[in-house]
mmCIF file of C-alpha atoms in Angstrom:
data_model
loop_
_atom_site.group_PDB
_atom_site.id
_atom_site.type_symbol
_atom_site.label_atom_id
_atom_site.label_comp_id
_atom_site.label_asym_id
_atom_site.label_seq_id
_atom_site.Cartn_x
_atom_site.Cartn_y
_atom_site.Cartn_z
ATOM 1 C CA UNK A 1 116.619 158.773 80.369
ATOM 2 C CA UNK A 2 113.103 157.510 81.462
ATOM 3 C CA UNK A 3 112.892 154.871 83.813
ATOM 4 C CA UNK A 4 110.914 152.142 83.271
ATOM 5 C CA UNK A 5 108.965 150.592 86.007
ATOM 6 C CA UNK A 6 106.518 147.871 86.685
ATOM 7 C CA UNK A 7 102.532 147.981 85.210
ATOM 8 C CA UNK A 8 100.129 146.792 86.970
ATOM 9 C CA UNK A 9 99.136 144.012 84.860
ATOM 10 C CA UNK A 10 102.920 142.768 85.637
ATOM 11 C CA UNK A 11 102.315 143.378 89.532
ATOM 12 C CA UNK A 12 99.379 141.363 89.549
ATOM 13 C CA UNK A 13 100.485 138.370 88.072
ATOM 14 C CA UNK A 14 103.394 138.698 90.539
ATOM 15 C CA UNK A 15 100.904 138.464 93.178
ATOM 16 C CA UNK A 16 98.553 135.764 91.303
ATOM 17 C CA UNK A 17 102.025 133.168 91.071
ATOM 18 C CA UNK A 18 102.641 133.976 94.309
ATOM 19 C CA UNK A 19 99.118 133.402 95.752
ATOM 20 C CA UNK A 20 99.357 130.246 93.442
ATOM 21 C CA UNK A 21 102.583 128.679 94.777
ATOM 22 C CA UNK A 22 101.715 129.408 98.582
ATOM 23 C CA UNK A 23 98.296 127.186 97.745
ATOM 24 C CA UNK A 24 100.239 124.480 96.726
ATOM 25 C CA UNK A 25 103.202 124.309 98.934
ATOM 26 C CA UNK A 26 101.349 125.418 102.254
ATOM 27 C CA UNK A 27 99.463 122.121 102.479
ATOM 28 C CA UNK A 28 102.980 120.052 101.407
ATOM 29 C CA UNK A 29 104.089 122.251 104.704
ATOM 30 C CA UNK A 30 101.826 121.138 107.138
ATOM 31 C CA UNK A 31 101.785 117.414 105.935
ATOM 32 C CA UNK A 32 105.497 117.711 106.558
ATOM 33 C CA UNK A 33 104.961 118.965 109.894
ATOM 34 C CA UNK A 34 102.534 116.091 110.968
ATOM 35 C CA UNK A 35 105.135 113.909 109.137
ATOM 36 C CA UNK A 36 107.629 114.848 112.077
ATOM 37 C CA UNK A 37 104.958 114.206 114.602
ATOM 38 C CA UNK A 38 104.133 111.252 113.470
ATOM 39 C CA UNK A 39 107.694 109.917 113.583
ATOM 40 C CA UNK A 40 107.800 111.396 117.442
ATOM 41 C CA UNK A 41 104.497 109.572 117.972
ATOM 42 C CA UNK A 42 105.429 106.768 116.756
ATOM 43 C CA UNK A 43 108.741 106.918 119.295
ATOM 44 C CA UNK A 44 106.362 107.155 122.017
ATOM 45 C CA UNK A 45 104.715 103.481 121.362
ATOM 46 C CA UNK A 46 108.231 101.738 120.985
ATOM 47 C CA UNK A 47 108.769 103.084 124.432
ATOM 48 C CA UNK A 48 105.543 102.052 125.364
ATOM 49 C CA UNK A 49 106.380 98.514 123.712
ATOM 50 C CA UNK A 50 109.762 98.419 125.479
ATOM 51 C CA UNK A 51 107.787 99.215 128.981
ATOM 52 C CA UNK A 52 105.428 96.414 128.214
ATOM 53 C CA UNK A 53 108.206 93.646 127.617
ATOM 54 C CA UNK A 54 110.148 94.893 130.424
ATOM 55 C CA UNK A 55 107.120 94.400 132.757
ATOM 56 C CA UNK A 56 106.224 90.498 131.605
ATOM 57 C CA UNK A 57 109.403 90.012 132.219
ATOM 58 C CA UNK A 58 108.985 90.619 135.617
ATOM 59 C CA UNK A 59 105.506 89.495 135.868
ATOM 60 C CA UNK A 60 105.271 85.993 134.490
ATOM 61 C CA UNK A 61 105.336 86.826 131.058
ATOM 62 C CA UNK A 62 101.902 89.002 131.283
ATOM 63 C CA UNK A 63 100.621 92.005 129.954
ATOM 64 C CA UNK A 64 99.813 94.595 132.154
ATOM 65 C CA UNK A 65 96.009 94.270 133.284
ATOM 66 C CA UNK A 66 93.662 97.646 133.476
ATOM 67 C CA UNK A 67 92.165 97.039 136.352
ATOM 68 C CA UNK A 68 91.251 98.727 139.428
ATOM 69 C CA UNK A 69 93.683 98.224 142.107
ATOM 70 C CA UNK A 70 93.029 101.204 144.520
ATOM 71 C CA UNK A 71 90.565 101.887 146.744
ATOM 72 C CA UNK A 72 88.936 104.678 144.713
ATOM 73 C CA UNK A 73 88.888 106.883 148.004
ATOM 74 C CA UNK A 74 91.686 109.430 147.560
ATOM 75 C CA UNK A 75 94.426 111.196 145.192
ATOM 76 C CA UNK A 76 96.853 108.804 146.311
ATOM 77 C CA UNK A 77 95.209 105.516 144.924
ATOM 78 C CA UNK A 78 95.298 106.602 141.598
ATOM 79 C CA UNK A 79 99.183 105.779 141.491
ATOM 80 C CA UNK A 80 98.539 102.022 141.402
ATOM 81 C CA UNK A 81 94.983 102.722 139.281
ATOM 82 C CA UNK A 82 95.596 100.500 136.109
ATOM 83 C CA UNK A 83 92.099 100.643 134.932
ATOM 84 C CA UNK A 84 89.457 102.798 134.536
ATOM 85 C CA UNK A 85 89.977 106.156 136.455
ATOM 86 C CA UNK A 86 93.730 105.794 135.879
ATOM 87 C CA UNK A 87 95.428 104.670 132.975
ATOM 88 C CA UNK A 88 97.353 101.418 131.909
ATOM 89 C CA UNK A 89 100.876 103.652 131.737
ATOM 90 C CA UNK A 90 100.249 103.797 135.984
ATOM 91 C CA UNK A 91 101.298 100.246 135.772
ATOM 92 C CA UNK A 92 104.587 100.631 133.307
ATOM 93 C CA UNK A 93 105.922 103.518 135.263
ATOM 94 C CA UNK A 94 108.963 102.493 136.796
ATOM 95 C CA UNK A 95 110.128 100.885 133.390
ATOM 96 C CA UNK A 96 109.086 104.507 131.550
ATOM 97 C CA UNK A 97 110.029 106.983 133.762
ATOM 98 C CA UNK A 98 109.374 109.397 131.409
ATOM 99 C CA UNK A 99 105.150 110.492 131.221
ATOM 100 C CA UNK A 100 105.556 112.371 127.917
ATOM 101 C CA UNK A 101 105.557 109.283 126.170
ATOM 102 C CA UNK A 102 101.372 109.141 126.705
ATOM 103 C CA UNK A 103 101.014 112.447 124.602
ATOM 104 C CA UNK A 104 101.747 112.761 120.862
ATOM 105 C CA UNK A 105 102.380 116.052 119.773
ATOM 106 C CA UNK A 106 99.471 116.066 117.499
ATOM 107 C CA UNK A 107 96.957 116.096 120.106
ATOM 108 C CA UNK A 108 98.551 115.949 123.964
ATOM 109 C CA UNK A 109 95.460 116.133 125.531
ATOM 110 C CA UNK A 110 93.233 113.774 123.876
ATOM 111 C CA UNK A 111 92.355 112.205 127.030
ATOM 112 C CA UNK A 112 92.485 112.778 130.582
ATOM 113 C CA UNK A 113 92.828 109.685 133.161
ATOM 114 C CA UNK A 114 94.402 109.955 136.366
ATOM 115 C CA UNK A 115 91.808 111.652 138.104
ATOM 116 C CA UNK A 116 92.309 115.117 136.129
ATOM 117 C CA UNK A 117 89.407 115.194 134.586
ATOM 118 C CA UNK A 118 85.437 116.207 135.836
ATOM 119 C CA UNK A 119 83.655 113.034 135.381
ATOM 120 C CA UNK A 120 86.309 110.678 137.961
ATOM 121 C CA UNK A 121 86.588 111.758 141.322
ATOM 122 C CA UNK A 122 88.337 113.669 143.008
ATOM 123 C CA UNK A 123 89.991 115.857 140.570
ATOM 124 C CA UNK A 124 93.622 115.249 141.730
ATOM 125 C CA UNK A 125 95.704 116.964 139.275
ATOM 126 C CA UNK A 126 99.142 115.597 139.387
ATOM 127 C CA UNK A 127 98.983 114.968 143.127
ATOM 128 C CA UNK A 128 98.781 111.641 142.695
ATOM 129 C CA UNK A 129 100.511 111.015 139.686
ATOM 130 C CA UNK A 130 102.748 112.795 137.601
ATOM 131 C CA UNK A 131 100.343 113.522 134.639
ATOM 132 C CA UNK A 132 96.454 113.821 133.900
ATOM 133 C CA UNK A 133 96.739 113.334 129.921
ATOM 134 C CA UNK A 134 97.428 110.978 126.926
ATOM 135 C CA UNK A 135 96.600 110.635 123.453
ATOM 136 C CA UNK A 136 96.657 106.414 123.325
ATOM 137 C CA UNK A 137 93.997 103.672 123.341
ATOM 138 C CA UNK A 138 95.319 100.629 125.100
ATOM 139 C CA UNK A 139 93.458 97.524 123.721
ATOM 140 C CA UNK A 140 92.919 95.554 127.170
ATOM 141 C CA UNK A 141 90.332 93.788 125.720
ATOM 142 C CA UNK A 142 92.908 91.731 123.380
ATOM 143 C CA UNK A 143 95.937 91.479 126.006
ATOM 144 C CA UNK A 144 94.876 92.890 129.217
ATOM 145 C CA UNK A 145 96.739 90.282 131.765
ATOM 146 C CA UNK A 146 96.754 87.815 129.435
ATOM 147 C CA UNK A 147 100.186 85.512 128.887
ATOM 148 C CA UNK A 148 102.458 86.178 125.944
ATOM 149 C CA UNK A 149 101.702 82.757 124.854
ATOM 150 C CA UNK A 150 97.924 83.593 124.119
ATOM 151 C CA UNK A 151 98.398 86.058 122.176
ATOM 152 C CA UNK A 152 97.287 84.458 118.998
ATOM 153 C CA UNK A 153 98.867 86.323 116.073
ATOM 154 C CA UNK A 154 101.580 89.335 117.719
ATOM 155 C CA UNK A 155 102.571 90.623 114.536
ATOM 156 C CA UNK A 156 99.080 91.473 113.609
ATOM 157 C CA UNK A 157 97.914 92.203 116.659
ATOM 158 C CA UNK A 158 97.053 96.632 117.676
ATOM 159 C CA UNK A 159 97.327 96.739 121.056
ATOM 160 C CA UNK A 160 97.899 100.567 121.824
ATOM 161 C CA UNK A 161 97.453 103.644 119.193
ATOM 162 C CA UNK A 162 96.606 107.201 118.401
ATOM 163 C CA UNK A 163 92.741 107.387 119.953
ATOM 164 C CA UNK A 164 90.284 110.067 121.545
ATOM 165 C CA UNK A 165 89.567 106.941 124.224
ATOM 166 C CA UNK A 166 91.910 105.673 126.627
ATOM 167 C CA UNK A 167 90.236 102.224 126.898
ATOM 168 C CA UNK A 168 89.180 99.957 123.978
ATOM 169 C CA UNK A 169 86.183 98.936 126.341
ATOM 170 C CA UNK A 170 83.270 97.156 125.686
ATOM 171 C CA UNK A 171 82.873 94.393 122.809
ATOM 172 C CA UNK A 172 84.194 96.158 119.719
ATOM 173 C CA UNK A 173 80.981 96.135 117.635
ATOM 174 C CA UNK A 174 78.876 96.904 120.709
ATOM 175 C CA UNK A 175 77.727 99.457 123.283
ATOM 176 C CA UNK A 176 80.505 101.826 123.678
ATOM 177 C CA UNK A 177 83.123 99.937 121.332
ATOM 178 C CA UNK A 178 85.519 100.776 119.223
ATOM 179 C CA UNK A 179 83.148 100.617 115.528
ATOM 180 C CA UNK A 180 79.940 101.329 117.087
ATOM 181 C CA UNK A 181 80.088 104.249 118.683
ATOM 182 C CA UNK A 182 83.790 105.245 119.127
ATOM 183 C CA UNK A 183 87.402 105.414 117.056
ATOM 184 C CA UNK A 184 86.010 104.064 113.736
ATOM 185 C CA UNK A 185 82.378 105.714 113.710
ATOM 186 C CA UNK A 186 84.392 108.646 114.224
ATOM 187 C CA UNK A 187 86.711 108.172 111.406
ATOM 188 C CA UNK A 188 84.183 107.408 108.920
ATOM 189 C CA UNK A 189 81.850 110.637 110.426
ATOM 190 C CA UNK A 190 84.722 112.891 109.976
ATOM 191 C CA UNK A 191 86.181 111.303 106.335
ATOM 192 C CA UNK A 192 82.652 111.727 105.144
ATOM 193 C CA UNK A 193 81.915 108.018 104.652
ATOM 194 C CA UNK A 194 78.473 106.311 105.290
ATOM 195 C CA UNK A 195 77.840 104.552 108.163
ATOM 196 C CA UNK A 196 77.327 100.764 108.118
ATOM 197 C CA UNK A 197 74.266 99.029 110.284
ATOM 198 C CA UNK A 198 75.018 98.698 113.444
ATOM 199 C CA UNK A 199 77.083 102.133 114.124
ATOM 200 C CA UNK A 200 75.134 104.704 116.075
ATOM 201 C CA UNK A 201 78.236 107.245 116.604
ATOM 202 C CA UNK A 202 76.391 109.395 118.890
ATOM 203 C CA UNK A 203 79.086 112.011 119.155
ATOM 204 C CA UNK A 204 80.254 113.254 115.934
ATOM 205 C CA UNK A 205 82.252 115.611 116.133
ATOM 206 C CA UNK A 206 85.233 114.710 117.619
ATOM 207 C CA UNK A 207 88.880 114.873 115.825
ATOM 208 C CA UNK A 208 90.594 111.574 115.257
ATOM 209 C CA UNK A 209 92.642 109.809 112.975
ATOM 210 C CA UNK A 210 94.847 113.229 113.178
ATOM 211 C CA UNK A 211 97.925 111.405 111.475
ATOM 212 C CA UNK A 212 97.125 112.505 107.613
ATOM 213 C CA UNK A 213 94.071 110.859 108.399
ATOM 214 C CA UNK A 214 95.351 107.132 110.041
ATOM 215 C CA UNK A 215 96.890 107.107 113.074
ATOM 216 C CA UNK A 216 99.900 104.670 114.849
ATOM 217 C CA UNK A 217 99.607 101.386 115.851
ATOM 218 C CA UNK A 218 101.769 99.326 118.700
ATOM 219 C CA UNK A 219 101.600 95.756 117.894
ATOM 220 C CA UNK A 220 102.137 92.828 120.215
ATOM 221 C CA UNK A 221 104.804 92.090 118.664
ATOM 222 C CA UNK A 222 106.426 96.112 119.832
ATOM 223 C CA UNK A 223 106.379 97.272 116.088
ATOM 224 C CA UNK A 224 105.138 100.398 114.910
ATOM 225 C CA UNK A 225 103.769 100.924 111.953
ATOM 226 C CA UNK A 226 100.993 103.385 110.494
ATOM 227 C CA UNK A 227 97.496 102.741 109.016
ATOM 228 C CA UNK A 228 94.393 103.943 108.303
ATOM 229 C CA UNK A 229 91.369 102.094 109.505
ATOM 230 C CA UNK A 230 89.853 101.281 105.808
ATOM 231 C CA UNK A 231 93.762 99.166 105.502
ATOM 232 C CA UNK A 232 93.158 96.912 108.608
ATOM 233 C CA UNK A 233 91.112 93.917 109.034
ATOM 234 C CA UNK A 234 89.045 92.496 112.493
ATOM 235 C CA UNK A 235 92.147 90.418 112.992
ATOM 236 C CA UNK A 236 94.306 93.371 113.610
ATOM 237 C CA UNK A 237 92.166 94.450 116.614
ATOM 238 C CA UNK A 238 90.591 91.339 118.315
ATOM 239 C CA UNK A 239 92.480 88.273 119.785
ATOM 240 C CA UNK A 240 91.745 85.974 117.325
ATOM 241 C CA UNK A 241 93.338 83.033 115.832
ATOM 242 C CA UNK A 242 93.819 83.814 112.353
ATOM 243 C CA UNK A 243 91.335 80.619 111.169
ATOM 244 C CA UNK A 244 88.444 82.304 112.828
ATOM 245 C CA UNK A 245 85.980 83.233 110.331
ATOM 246 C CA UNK A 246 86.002 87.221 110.794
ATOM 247 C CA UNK A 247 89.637 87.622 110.989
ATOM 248 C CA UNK A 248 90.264 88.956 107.434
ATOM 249 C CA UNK A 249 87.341 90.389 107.106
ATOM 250 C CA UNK A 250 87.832 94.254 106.903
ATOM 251 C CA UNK A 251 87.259 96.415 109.838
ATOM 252 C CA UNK A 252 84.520 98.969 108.548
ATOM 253 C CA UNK A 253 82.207 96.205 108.080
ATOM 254 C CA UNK A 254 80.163 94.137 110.584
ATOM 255 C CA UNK A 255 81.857 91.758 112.146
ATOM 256 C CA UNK A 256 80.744 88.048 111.201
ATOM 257 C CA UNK A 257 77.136 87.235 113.396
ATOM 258 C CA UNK A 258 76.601 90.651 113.429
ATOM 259 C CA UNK A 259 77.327 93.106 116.308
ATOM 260 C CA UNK A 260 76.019 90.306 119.053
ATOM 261 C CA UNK A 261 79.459 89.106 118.710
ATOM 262 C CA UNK A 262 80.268 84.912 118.978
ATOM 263 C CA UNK A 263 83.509 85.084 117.699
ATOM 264 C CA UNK A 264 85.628 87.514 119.623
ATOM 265 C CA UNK A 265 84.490 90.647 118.371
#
């Protein structure tokens, strides 16, 4: 008897439903992938929330403040460096104890504080503290040192997340803030959306919103919760009451009075 094999129409269209199905589920892969890093990132900020509660508690009901509190003159004073040339976790240490909590698996070294890095000086390393990288923004500008009790709206209120910057420096809409020139101008350079007036974005090409395009957002009030930045509104960034006149206004446009600020932005 003859044995019948396979033709080579048959064997391509093997191949073709095979190339077909990998298309489709590879992608459903890799969002399920970033899925489970976004659930450990998002771990990291209740930590980071915990830390924060734990240290007003102990501090007059305060945020932590990123300041300077060294010297700048050696390894060693980057330990108690809150601000810039350390990092705002220096200050939450003994309630963390744990400095994997600044890195989300997405992107561990989004950043580098602590003296690690070639434009703060001297490049310690971990010599003075126990690590050099994170992949959070903490939003000083909103509760740096300020009192639990002026914090305006908690619940609303992003005070660490997923960001390329350690520091949400600067006025928001100005200089080196956060939607002229930094997280959002990003976003909208790398999601191909139009600029608005006002946003330079003078680097382009940097990574960011590496969550299935949002990223996760600590909120004074030490939920979690992910967004993208088209979903949130000035009032979710600035420390605002929630009558002031730009607080629902969404966060890709100008803020009200333009990018000279006057209301908090």
């Amino acid at each position: 008897m003859r044995k019948r094999g396979f033709t080579l129409i048959e064997l391509l269209v093997v191949i073709a439903i095979i190339a077909i199905l990998a298309a489709i589920l590879f992608p459903v892969f890799a969002q399920a992938r970033e899925k489970a890093r976004m659930a450990a990132c998002q771990s990291n900020l209740k930590q980071m929330g915990a830390a924060f509660t734990m240290y007003a508690q102990d501090y007059d009901e305060t945020f932590p403040q990123g300041k300077a509190d060294g010297t700048g003159g050696g390894c060693a004073d980057y330990a108690v460096r809150s601000g810039w040339g350390g990092w705002i976790g220096n200050s939450v240490m003994p309630y963390t104890k744990n400095v994997n909590i600044y890195t989300c698996p997405s992107q561990p070294a989004a950043n580098t504080v602590n003296g690690g890095g070639t434009n703060t000086a001297p490049a310690c390393g971990t010599a003075a503290v126990p690590y050099v990288q994170v992949s959070y923004d903490f939003n000083y500008n909103a509760v740096g040192g300020k009192a639990l009790t002026n914090i305006n709206e908690p619940a609303n209120l992003g005070i660490v997340w997923d960001s390329l910057n350690p520091w949400a420096d600067c006025s928001y809409a100005t200089g080196c803030g956060i939607w002229s020139q930094r997280d959002i101008c990003y976003w909208l350079v790398q999601s191909g959306r139009p600029l608005a007036g006002g946003q330079t974005c003078t680097v382009q090409s940097k990574k960011t919103a590496w969550h299935n395009d949002g990223q996760n957002f600590l909120y004074a009030d030490n939920h979690v919760k992910w967004a993208r930045w088209d979903q949130l509104k000035w009032g979710n960034i600035a420390n605002v009451p929630s009558s002031n006149i730009g607080y629902n206004v969404p966060l890709l446009a100008q803020p009200p009075g333009g990018t000279g600020g006057g209301t908090g932005f």
